[in-house]
Amino acid sequence: MSEKFIIEGGKKLEGEIEINGAKNAALKIFAASLLTDQEWQIENVPQVKDVFNEIELLRDLGVQIEKIDERIYKVKAGDIKNTKLREDLAKKIRASIILAGPILARKGEVEFIYPGGCVIGRRPIDIFLDGFKTLGAEVTETNGRFRLTTSGLRGNNFVFPRVSVTGTEALILTAVLAKGKTILKNTAQEPEIKALVDFLNKCGAKIKGTGTSTIEIEGVNKLGKGTFKLIPDRIEAGTFAILAAATGSHIKINNCNPQHLESLWLHFKKTGVNFELGENFVQVKPTPKLKTVNVTTHEYPGFVTDLQPPFTVLMTQAEGQSLIHETLFESRLLYTDILNQMGGNIIMCDPHRVIVNGPTRLYGKTITSPDIRAGIALVIAALVAQGTTTIENIEQIDRGYEKIEERLQKIGASIKRVK
Ligand code: EPU
């Protein structure tokens, strides 16, 4: 049965909120576990739908996964019994494509359908396919189903035509067990990639250059066992910081790594947000008057696209005009129409750019969450708004934020989940 959030807005919130492990790191480390028959322990795993779906997907391939504590899993891909990704689950998560390389490396074949995930644009997979081919895979496609085979993966050079996070991770994972050296150029530099690579190296991989735009991988025969603790979710941390600023609240965000959000802090300074950064916390205090700032999303370390929707909500509360330029995904601004229904004054210039005129008073409405990040932005809008907002399709929000209503209730939000 589908669930909804009912939110009473217009209140100031106060208190502390803890950040969980990064969803987009969890999805990749679970995929990487396919590279070895040795046991891995994965800690600080966020309890969110995307991760649960991937765990199911892996179990279907024969991977043994056991939850041994609140957020701790033991994972062992002793044998991969199945080389076809289960369609219903692969359709739900974009990261399913990242399983292809490791399965190919271990079994010489893999079959999958076009991966799913957030509806935020076309989301092609051409770069993945070109990369797999460069490393020695044969690719055939029949009716949206892809079959990859190889008689042995071989290291090679590949230049990404554009920077891709999952693309970079997928090719690293494909090259780890390939014969010889792979050099990847124009790679993504997200902290989740660095954490993954540091761990793979601990388990015996030979990867250099992570955190830069050129990564070199010397293929190895096998990887050993290990324990990996997921890094804090920088998107959660940024989201709660923006929520605090937009609602004029005093919130301390704990267990995060503020260094992973430098671009957001720069925008906060320009907006006049009253905030303080510690080594592993961020504290946001009420700001009397917010100023507008323009935003252009960019690969890391630029302004992260996943925080664009929450930041756009913040701009509805700031004085002046701001241009939001979403450079990565062409459908990631459509939710601004919903903000307008709530009282926002946002003009869409083209699929990649909107102008936000502020400040505007927002009012409660019945609305639907389009995807994870627009969904959480609507939660923030509802907390800012006067009156009651009902948000439908909250399964989208649950994909990325663990028990969001309980965590927001603890800092004084009036939000409840109803069936
Ligand atoms: N692209 C192509 N061809 C490809 C792959 C990507 O043209 O084969 C394009 C995309 O369409 C996009 C650009 O390259 O315009 C960059 O996309 P990227 O591949 O970096 O995105 P992704 O790896 O699919 C990850 C996160 C997203 C996050 C983006 C950008 C995961 C599972 N997803 O997506 O997270 O928005 O990087 O940082 O790691 C989310 O968590 O809500 C989410 C959507």
Short mmCIF file of C-alpha atoms and ligand atoms in Angstrom, two decimals:
data_model
loop_
_atom_site.label_atom_id
_atom_site.label_comp_id
_atom_site.label_asym_id
_atom_site.label_seq_id
_atom_site.Cartn_x
_atom_site.Cartn_y
_atom_site.Cartn_z
CA MET A 1 0.00 0.00 0.00
CA SER A 2 1.39 3.38 -0.89
CA GLU A 3 2.27 5.74 1.92
CA LYS A 4 2.19 9.51 2.32
CA PHE A 5 3.74 12.14 4.51
CA ILE A 6 1.52 14.69 6.19
CA ILE A 7 3.54 17.73 7.17
CA GLU A 8 2.52 20.80 9.18
CA GLY A 9 4.89 23.57 8.16
CA GLY A 10 5.94 26.96 9.43
CA LYS A 11 7.72 25.79 12.59
CA LYS A 12 11.29 26.39 13.66
CA LEU A 13 13.17 23.17 14.36
CA GLU A 14 15.87 22.60 16.94
CA GLY A 15 18.24 19.82 17.90
CA GLU A 16 20.84 17.41 16.60
CA ILE A 17 20.66 14.98 13.72
CA GLU A 18 23.02 12.09 12.91
CA ILE A 19 24.24 11.32 9.39
CA ASN A 20 24.16 7.75 8.09
CA GLY A 21 26.52 5.94 5.75
CA ALA A 22 26.47 7.12 2.12
CA LYS A 23 23.86 5.39 -0.05
CA ASN A 24 25.87 5.95 -3.22
CA ALA A 25 28.94 4.42 -1.59
CA ALA A 26 26.97 1.45 -0.24
CA LEU A 27 25.62 0.56 -3.69
CA LYS A 28 29.14 0.39 -5.13
CA ILE A 29 30.85 -1.48 -2.32
CA PHE A 30 28.18 -4.20 -2.37
CA ALA A 31 28.72 -4.47 -6.14
CA ALA A 32 32.49 -4.69 -5.64
CA SER A 33 32.06 -7.67 -3.31
CA LEU A 34 31.35 -9.72 -6.46
CA LEU A 35 35.04 -9.44 -7.34
CA THR A 36 36.14 -11.90 -4.67
CA ASP A 37 35.11 -15.22 -3.17
CA GLN A 38 36.47 -13.98 0.17
CA GLU A 39 34.22 -12.60 2.90
CA TRP A 40 33.81 -8.85 3.29
CA GLN A 41 32.28 -7.05 6.24
CA ILE A 42 30.48 -3.85 5.31
CA GLU A 43 29.66 -1.43 8.13
CA ASN A 44 27.57 1.72 8.57
CA VAL A 45 25.16 0.56 5.85
CA PRO A 46 22.17 2.92 5.47
CA GLN A 47 18.83 1.12 5.76
CA VAL A 48 17.30 2.50 2.58
CA LYS A 49 15.30 0.93 -0.24
CA ASP A 50 17.97 1.26 -2.95
CA VAL A 51 20.41 -0.70 -0.80
CA PHE A 52 17.80 -3.34 0.10
CA ASN A 53 17.00 -3.79 -3.59
CA GLU A 54 20.65 -4.26 -4.46
CA ILE A 55 21.09 -6.80 -1.66
CA GLU A 56 18.16 -8.75 -3.12
CA LEU A 57 19.69 -8.51 -6.57
CA LEU A 58 22.98 -9.90 -5.29
CA ARG A 59 21.30 -12.70 -3.34
CA ASP A 60 19.58 -13.71 -6.56
CA LEU A 61 23.05 -14.12 -8.12
CA GLY A 62 24.03 -16.47 -5.31
CA VAL A 63 25.89 -14.00 -3.07
CA GLN A 64 25.55 -14.81 0.63
CA ILE A 65 24.61 -11.69 2.55
CA GLU A 66 23.91 -11.74 6.24
CA LYS A 67 22.98 -8.81 8.43
CA ILE A 68 24.90 -9.38 11.64
CA ASP A 69 24.11 -6.13 13.45
CA GLU A 70 22.08 -2.94 13.08
CA ARG A 71 24.10 -1.65 10.08
CA ILE A 72 26.68 -4.38 9.60
CA TYR A 73 26.60 -6.99 6.84
CA LYS A 74 28.76 -9.97 6.01
CA VAL A 75 28.97 -10.55 2.27
CA LYS A 76 30.51 -13.51 0.45
CA ALA A 77 30.32 -14.10 -3.29
CA GLY A 78 31.79 -17.61 -2.97
CA ASP A 79 30.28 -18.64 -6.25
CA ILE A 80 28.21 -16.59 -8.66
CA LYS A 81 25.51 -19.03 -9.69
CA ASN A 82 23.50 -16.77 -11.92
CA THR A 83 24.80 -14.28 -14.47
CA LYS A 84 21.47 -12.65 -15.33
CA LEU A 85 20.37 -9.67 -13.24
CA ARG A 86 16.81 -10.00 -11.96
CA GLU A 87 14.78 -7.61 -14.10
CA ASP A 88 12.28 -6.27 -11.58
CA LEU A 89 15.08 -5.21 -9.21
CA ALA A 90 17.58 -4.01 -11.84
CA LYS A 91 14.85 -1.72 -13.15
CA LYS A 92 14.65 0.04 -9.81
CA ILE A 93 18.28 1.04 -9.31
CA ARG A 94 20.64 2.79 -11.69
CA ALA A 95 23.62 1.27 -9.88
CA SER A 96 22.60 -2.21 -11.09
CA ILE A 97 24.82 -1.62 -14.12
CA ILE A 98 27.84 -1.55 -11.86
CA LEU A 99 27.40 -5.27 -11.15
CA ALA A 100 28.10 -6.10 -14.80
CA GLY A 101 31.90 -5.68 -14.78
CA PRO A 102 32.62 -7.82 -11.71
CA ILE A 103 30.29 -10.62 -12.93
CA LEU A 104 31.96 -10.48 -16.33
CA ALA A 105 35.39 -10.65 -14.69
CA ARG A 106 34.44 -13.70 -12.62
CA LYS A 107 32.16 -15.60 -15.02
CA GLY A 108 32.98 -14.35 -18.53
CA GLU A 109 29.35 -13.41 -19.19
CA VAL A 110 26.55 -11.25 -17.84
CA GLU A 111 23.06 -10.25 -18.94
CA PHE A 112 21.07 -7.24 -17.80
CA ILE A 113 18.28 -4.95 -18.86
CA TYR A 114 18.53 -1.21 -19.21
CA PRO A 115 19.10 0.00 -15.64
CA GLY A 116 16.42 1.99 -13.83
CA GLY A 117 16.68 4.56 -11.06
CA CYS A 118 15.55 8.17 -10.73
CA VAL A 119 13.65 9.70 -13.60
CA ILE A 120 15.81 12.80 -13.89
CA GLY A 121 16.74 12.69 -17.56
CA ARG A 122 17.63 10.27 -20.32
CA ARG A 123 20.45 8.58 -18.39
CA PRO A 124 22.15 6.74 -21.26
CA ILE A 125 24.64 3.89 -20.75
CA ASP A 126 26.75 4.41 -23.89
CA ILE A 127 29.87 5.22 -21.87
CA PHE A 128 29.61 1.99 -19.88
CA LEU A 129 29.17 -0.09 -23.02
CA ASP A 130 32.12 1.58 -24.80
CA GLY A 131 34.23 1.09 -21.68
CA PHE A 132 33.32 -2.61 -21.32
CA LYS A 133 34.19 -3.14 -25.00
CA THR A 134 37.53 -1.37 -24.56
CA LEU A 135 38.39 -3.79 -21.75
CA GLY A 136 37.64 -6.84 -23.91
CA ALA A 137 33.89 -7.45 -23.71
CA GLU A 138 31.65 -8.35 -26.63
CA VAL A 139 28.33 -6.56 -26.30
CA THR A 140 25.08 -7.60 -27.94
CA GLU A 141 21.70 -5.96 -27.43
CA THR A 142 18.33 -7.51 -28.12
CA ASN A 143 15.15 -5.61 -27.25
CA GLY A 144 16.72 -3.56 -24.45
CA ARG A 145 18.49 -6.59 -22.97
CA PHE A 146 22.28 -6.53 -22.98
CA ARG A 147 24.54 -9.55 -23.08
CA LEU A 148 28.25 -9.15 -22.44
CA THR A 149 30.75 -11.94 -22.94
CA THR A 150 34.52 -12.13 -22.79
CA SER A 151 37.22 -14.69 -23.23
CA GLY A 152 39.31 -12.65 -20.79
CA LEU A 153 39.28 -8.98 -19.81
CA ARG A 154 42.40 -7.05 -20.83
CA GLY A 155 43.69 -3.73 -19.53
CA ASN A 156 43.47 -0.83 -21.96
CA ASN A 157 43.23 2.95 -22.14
CA PHE A 158 39.87 4.69 -22.01
CA VAL A 159 39.03 8.39 -22.05
CA PHE A 160 35.59 9.22 -20.67
CA PRO A 161 33.82 11.47 -23.19
CA ARG A 162 32.17 13.12 -20.18
CA VAL A 163 32.70 12.71 -16.48
CA SER A 164 30.52 9.93 -15.07
CA VAL A 165 30.43 8.80 -11.45
CA THR A 166 29.00 5.32 -11.92
CA GLY A 167 30.87 5.01 -15.22
CA THR A 168 34.19 5.61 -13.45
CA GLU A 169 33.31 3.11 -10.73
CA ALA A 170 32.08 0.51 -13.24
CA LEU A 171 35.29 0.60 -15.24
CA ILE A 172 37.50 0.52 -12.16
CA LEU A 173 35.63 -2.59 -11.02
CA THR A 174 35.91 -4.13 -14.49
CA ALA A 175 39.66 -3.48 -14.67
CA VAL A 176 40.65 -4.70 -11.19
CA LEU A 177 40.92 -8.37 -12.27
CA ALA A 178 41.74 -7.71 -15.96
CA LYS A 179 45.11 -8.74 -17.38
CA GLY A 180 47.59 -5.85 -17.58
CA LYS A 181 47.28 -2.13 -17.10
CA THR A 182 44.24 0.10 -17.58
CA ILE A 183 44.47 3.87 -17.73
CA LEU A 184 41.19 5.76 -17.32
CA LYS A 185 41.19 9.46 -18.17
CA ASN A 186 38.66 12.23 -17.39
CA THR A 187 37.44 10.23 -14.40
CA ALA A 188 35.03 11.41 -11.70
CA GLN A 189 36.58 12.44 -8.38
CA GLU A 190 33.74 11.94 -5.89
CA PRO A 191 34.76 11.00 -2.31
CA GLU A 192 32.71 7.79 -2.57
CA ILE A 193 35.00 6.63 -5.40
CA LYS A 194 38.12 7.35 -3.37
CA ALA A 195 36.77 5.44 -0.37
CA LEU A 196 35.93 2.45 -2.59
CA VAL A 197 39.36 2.46 -4.22
CA ASP A 198 41.24 2.83 -0.92
CA PHE A 199 39.41 -0.25 0.34
CA LEU A 200 39.99 -2.27 -2.85
CA ASN A 201 43.71 -1.49 -2.54
CA LYS A 202 43.66 -2.76 1.04
CA CYS A 203 42.20 -6.02 -0.30
CA GLY A 204 44.99 -6.38 -2.85
CA ALA A 205 43.96 -4.26 -5.84
CA LYS A 206 46.54 -1.99 -7.49
CA ILE A 207 44.82 1.29 -8.27
CA LYS A 208 46.50 4.70 -8.39
CA GLY A 209 45.27 8.22 -8.97
CA THR A 210 41.85 8.19 -7.34
CA GLY A 211 40.64 11.69 -6.48
CA THR A 212 42.28 12.93 -9.72
CA SER A 213 41.14 12.79 -13.33
CA THR A 214 43.47 9.91 -14.32
CA ILE A 215 43.25 6.51 -12.68
CA GLU A 216 45.67 3.66 -13.34
CA ILE A 217 44.76 0.08 -12.55
CA GLU A 218 47.23 -2.77 -12.68
CA GLY A 219 45.20 -5.96 -12.92
CA VAL A 220 45.61 -8.52 -10.11
CA ASN A 221 44.60 -12.20 -9.94
CA LYS A 222 42.42 -11.99 -6.87
CA LEU A 223 41.29 -9.86 -3.96
CA GLY A 224 41.34 -10.84 -0.30
CA LYS A 225 38.97 -10.33 2.59
CA GLY A 226 38.40 -7.07 4.40
CA THR A 227 36.19 -4.77 6.46
CA PHE A 228 34.86 -1.54 5.03
CA LYS A 229 33.13 1.24 6.94
CA LEU A 230 31.05 3.46 4.70
CA ILE A 231 31.81 7.17 4.68
CA PRO A 232 29.07 9.56 5.88
CA ASP A 233 26.45 10.57 3.34
CA ARG A 234 27.44 14.06 2.19
CA ILE A 235 24.10 14.53 0.45
CA GLU A 236 22.19 13.86 3.67
CA ALA A 237 24.46 16.30 5.53
CA GLY A 238 23.98 19.01 2.91
CA THR A 239 20.23 18.39 2.77
CA PHE A 240 19.79 18.86 6.53
CA ALA A 241 22.00 21.97 6.50
CA ILE A 242 19.83 23.48 3.76
CA LEU A 243 16.68 22.42 5.61
CA ALA A 244 17.93 24.28 8.70
CA ALA A 245 18.74 27.40 6.68
CA ALA A 246 15.40 27.37 4.83
CA THR A 247 13.30 26.95 7.98
CA GLY A 248 15.34 29.41 10.09
CA SER A 249 16.20 26.62 12.52
CA HIS A 250 19.07 25.81 14.83
CA ILE A 251 20.31 22.32 13.91
CA LYS A 252 23.59 20.54 14.59
CA ILE A 253 24.41 17.87 12.04
CA ASN A 254 26.70 15.22 13.48
CA ASN A 255 28.86 12.40 12.07
CA CYS A 256 29.48 14.06 8.75
CA ASN A 257 32.54 15.16 6.80
CA PRO A 258 32.11 18.88 5.99
CA GLN A 259 35.17 18.74 3.72
CA HIS A 260 33.08 16.82 1.21
CA LEU A 261 30.74 19.82 0.76
CA GLU A 262 33.10 22.75 0.20
CA SER A 263 31.11 24.14 -2.71
CA LEU A 264 27.90 24.18 -0.64
CA TRP A 265 29.62 26.12 2.14
CA LEU A 266 30.82 28.70 -0.37
CA HIS A 267 27.23 29.16 -1.54
CA PHE A 268 26.07 29.36 2.09
CA LYS A 269 28.54 32.20 2.71
CA LYS A 270 27.24 34.13 -0.28
CA THR A 271 23.67 33.56 0.88
CA GLY A 272 24.54 34.82 4.34
CA VAL A 273 23.59 31.58 6.13
CA ASN A 274 24.74 31.59 9.73
CA PHE A 275 26.74 28.37 10.04
CA GLU A 276 29.77 26.83 11.66
CA LEU A 277 31.85 23.86 10.52
CA GLY A 278 33.63 21.42 12.83
CA GLU A 279 35.76 18.44 11.94
CA ASN A 280 32.77 16.12 11.84
CA PHE A 281 29.78 18.40 12.33
CA VAL A 282 27.97 21.37 10.84
CA GLN A 283 25.89 23.73 12.89
CA VAL A 284 23.34 26.01 11.27
CA LYS A 285 21.71 28.85 13.20
CA PRO A 286 18.82 31.09 12.20
CA THR A 287 19.71 33.72 9.59
CA PRO A 288 17.73 36.98 9.71
CA LYS A 289 17.84 37.60 5.97
CA LEU A 290 18.93 35.27 3.17
CA LYS A 291 20.48 36.63 -0.02
CA THR A 292 20.25 34.93 -3.42
CA VAL A 293 23.15 33.31 -5.22
CA ASN A 294 23.38 31.64 -8.63
CA VAL A 295 24.05 27.90 -8.76
CA THR A 296 25.63 25.83 -11.52
CA THR A 297 25.80 22.13 -10.79
CA HIS A 298 29.10 20.44 -11.54
CA GLU A 299 30.99 17.22 -10.96
CA TYR A 300 32.85 16.97 -7.64
CA PRO A 301 34.25 19.16 -6.15
CA GLY A 302 31.73 21.52 -7.78
CA PHE A 303 28.16 22.07 -6.59
CA VAL A 304 26.59 18.62 -6.46
CA THR A 305 23.46 18.10 -8.56
CA ASP A 306 21.84 16.05 -5.77
CA LEU A 307 21.66 19.21 -3.62
CA GLN A 308 20.28 21.38 -6.40
CA PRO A 309 16.58 20.71 -5.55
CA PRO A 310 16.94 21.47 -1.81
CA PHE A 311 19.02 24.57 -2.59
CA THR A 312 16.37 25.80 -5.03
CA VAL A 313 13.84 25.63 -2.18
CA LEU A 314 16.24 27.71 -0.07
CA MET A 315 16.37 30.31 -2.85
CA THR A 316 12.57 30.69 -2.72
CA GLN A 317 13.17 32.12 0.77
CA ALA A 318 16.00 34.48 -0.19
CA GLU A 319 15.75 38.11 -1.28
CA GLY A 320 16.30 38.66 -5.01
CA GLN A 321 16.71 36.54 -8.09
CA SER A 322 18.82 33.43 -8.55
CA LEU A 323 19.63 31.44 -11.65
CA ILE A 324 19.80 27.70 -11.09
CA HIS A 325 21.66 25.94 -13.89
CA GLU A 326 21.36 22.15 -13.75
CA THR A 327 24.09 21.01 -16.12
CA LEU A 328 23.96 17.24 -15.58
CA PHE A 329 20.37 16.04 -15.86
CA GLU A 330 17.79 17.62 -18.16
CA SER A 331 14.71 16.60 -16.13
CA ARG A 332 16.00 17.57 -12.73
CA LEU A 333 14.17 20.88 -12.58
CA LEU A 334 10.64 19.70 -13.35
CA TYR A 335 9.75 19.65 -9.64
CA THR A 336 9.99 23.47 -9.66
CA ASP A 337 6.49 23.42 -11.13
CA ILE A 338 5.34 21.84 -7.84
CA LEU A 339 7.09 24.60 -5.88
CA ASN A 340 5.14 27.11 -7.97
CA GLN A 341 1.91 25.35 -7.06
CA MET A 342 2.95 25.89 -3.43
CA GLY A 343 3.40 29.63 -4.01
CA GLY A 344 6.93 29.81 -5.46
CA ASN A 345 7.81 32.22 -8.24
CA ILE A 346 10.11 30.20 -10.48
CA ILE A 347 10.44 30.70 -14.21
CA MET A 348 11.72 27.87 -16.36
CA CYS A 349 14.03 29.22 -19.04
CA ASP A 350 14.81 25.85 -20.64
CA PRO A 351 15.13 22.25 -19.37
CA HIS A 352 18.44 23.09 -17.71
CA ARG A 353 17.78 26.53 -16.19
CA VAL A 354 15.28 28.22 -13.91
CA ILE A 355 15.13 31.67 -12.36
CA VAL A 356 13.90 31.78 -8.77
CA ASN A 357 12.37 35.04 -7.54
CA GLY A 358 12.29 35.39 -3.81
CA PRO A 359 11.33 35.56 -1.13
CA THR A 360 7.93 33.93 -1.54
CA ARG A 361 5.57 32.53 1.03
CA LEU A 362 4.88 28.83 0.43
CA TYR A 363 1.56 27.17 1.24
CA GLY A 364 0.67 23.56 2.03
CA LYS A 365 -0.72 21.45 -0.85
CA THR A 366 -1.17 17.85 -1.87
CA ILE A 367 1.83 17.00 -4.02
CA THR A 368 3.75 13.97 -5.35
CA SER A 369 7.42 13.20 -4.96
CA PRO A 370 9.03 12.75 -8.40
CA ASP A 371 12.41 11.29 -7.30
CA ILE A 372 14.68 11.03 -4.25
CA ARG A 373 16.25 14.47 -4.25
CA ALA A 374 13.25 16.43 -5.54
CA GLY A 375 11.26 14.44 -2.97
CA ILE A 376 13.36 15.62 -0.03
CA ALA A 377 13.29 19.15 -1.45
CA LEU A 378 9.49 18.99 -1.26
CA VAL A 379 9.74 17.86 2.37
CA ILE A 380 11.83 20.99 3.04
CA ALA A 381 9.31 23.13 1.14
CA ALA A 382 6.50 21.60 3.20
CA LEU A 383 8.36 22.39 6.44
CA VAL A 384 8.80 26.00 5.28
CA ALA A 385 5.18 26.32 4.08
CA GLN A 386 2.20 27.62 6.00
CA GLY A 387 -0.40 24.91 6.59
CA THR A 388 -0.58 21.23 5.78
CA THR A 389 1.20 19.47 2.92
CA THR A 390 0.51 15.90 1.86
CA ILE A 391 3.36 14.29 -0.08
CA GLU A 392 2.47 11.19 -2.07
CA ASN A 393 4.77 8.59 -3.64
CA ILE A 394 7.17 8.79 -0.70
CA GLU A 395 8.69 5.46 -1.68
CA GLN A 396 10.97 7.67 -3.77
CA ILE A 397 12.17 9.48 -0.64
CA ASP A 398 12.63 6.19 1.24
CA ARG A 399 15.01 5.07 -1.51
CA GLY A 400 17.62 7.49 -0.21
CA TYR A 401 16.75 8.68 3.31
CA GLU A 402 16.43 6.27 6.19
CA LYS A 403 13.40 6.80 8.46
CA ILE A 404 13.33 10.45 7.54
CA GLU A 405 10.12 11.23 9.45
CA GLU A 406 11.46 9.84 12.75
CA ARG A 407 14.68 11.82 12.42
CA LEU A 408 12.82 15.03 11.61
CA GLN A 409 10.31 14.46 14.43
CA LYS A 410 13.26 14.37 16.87
CA ILE A 411 14.17 17.94 15.94
CA GLY A 412 10.59 19.12 16.33
CA ALA A 413 9.10 18.68 12.86
CA SER A 414 5.44 17.87 12.54
CA ILE A 415 5.60 15.06 9.99
CA LYS A 416 3.81 11.75 10.00
CA ARG A 417 3.68 8.76 7.69
CA VAL A 418 0.22 7.49 6.86
CA LYS A 419 -0.94 4.59 4.72
N1 EPU B 1 26.04 9.91 -19.00
C1 EPU B 1 26.03 9.60 -20.34
N2 EPU B 1 26.31 8.31 -20.72
C2 EPU B 1 26.58 7.35 -19.80
C3 EPU B 1 26.61 7.67 -18.43
C4 EPU B 1 26.33 8.97 -18.07
O1 EPU B 1 25.76 10.45 -21.19
O2 EPU B 1 26.82 6.19 -20.22
C5 EPU B 1 25.73 11.29 -18.60
C6 EPU B 1 24.48 11.40 -17.71
O3 EPU B 1 23.30 11.38 -18.47
C7 EPU B 1 24.71 12.70 -16.99
C8 EPU B 1 26.24 12.74 -16.84
O4 EPU B 1 26.75 11.78 -17.76
O5 EPU B 1 24.28 13.77 -17.76
C9 EPU B 1 26.76 12.41 -15.48
O6 EPU B 1 26.06 11.31 -14.94
P1 EPU B 1 26.78 10.24 -14.01
O7 EPU B 1 27.03 9.03 -14.84
O8 EPU B 1 27.91 10.86 -13.28
O9 EPU B 1 25.61 9.93 -13.00
P2 EPU B 1 25.33 8.54 -12.32
O10 EPU B 1 26.61 7.87 -12.06
O11 EPU B 1 24.27 7.84 -13.07
C10 EPU B 1 25.53 9.25 -9.83
C11 EPU B 1 24.63 9.16 -8.64
C12 EPU B 1 23.52 10.19 -8.78
C13 EPU B 1 24.16 11.58 -8.89
C14 EPU B 1 25.14 11.60 -10.07
C15 EPU B 1 25.92 12.89 -10.18
C16 EPU B 1 24.71 6.84 -8.03
C17 EPU B 1 24.02 5.54 -7.95
N3 EPU B 1 24.04 7.84 -8.57
O12 EPU B 1 24.70 8.98 -10.95
O13 EPU B 1 22.77 10.13 -7.60
O14 EPU B 1 23.15 12.53 -9.11
O15 EPU B 1 26.11 10.53 -9.92
O16 EPU B 1 26.63 13.15 -9.02
O17 EPU B 1 25.84 6.98 -7.57
C18 EPU B 1 20.82 10.12 -6.28
O18 EPU B 1 21.47 9.60 -5.37
O19 EPU B 1 19.67 10.59 -6.11
C19 EPU B 1 21.40 10.20 -7.62
C20 EPU B 1 20.64 10.36 -8.71
#
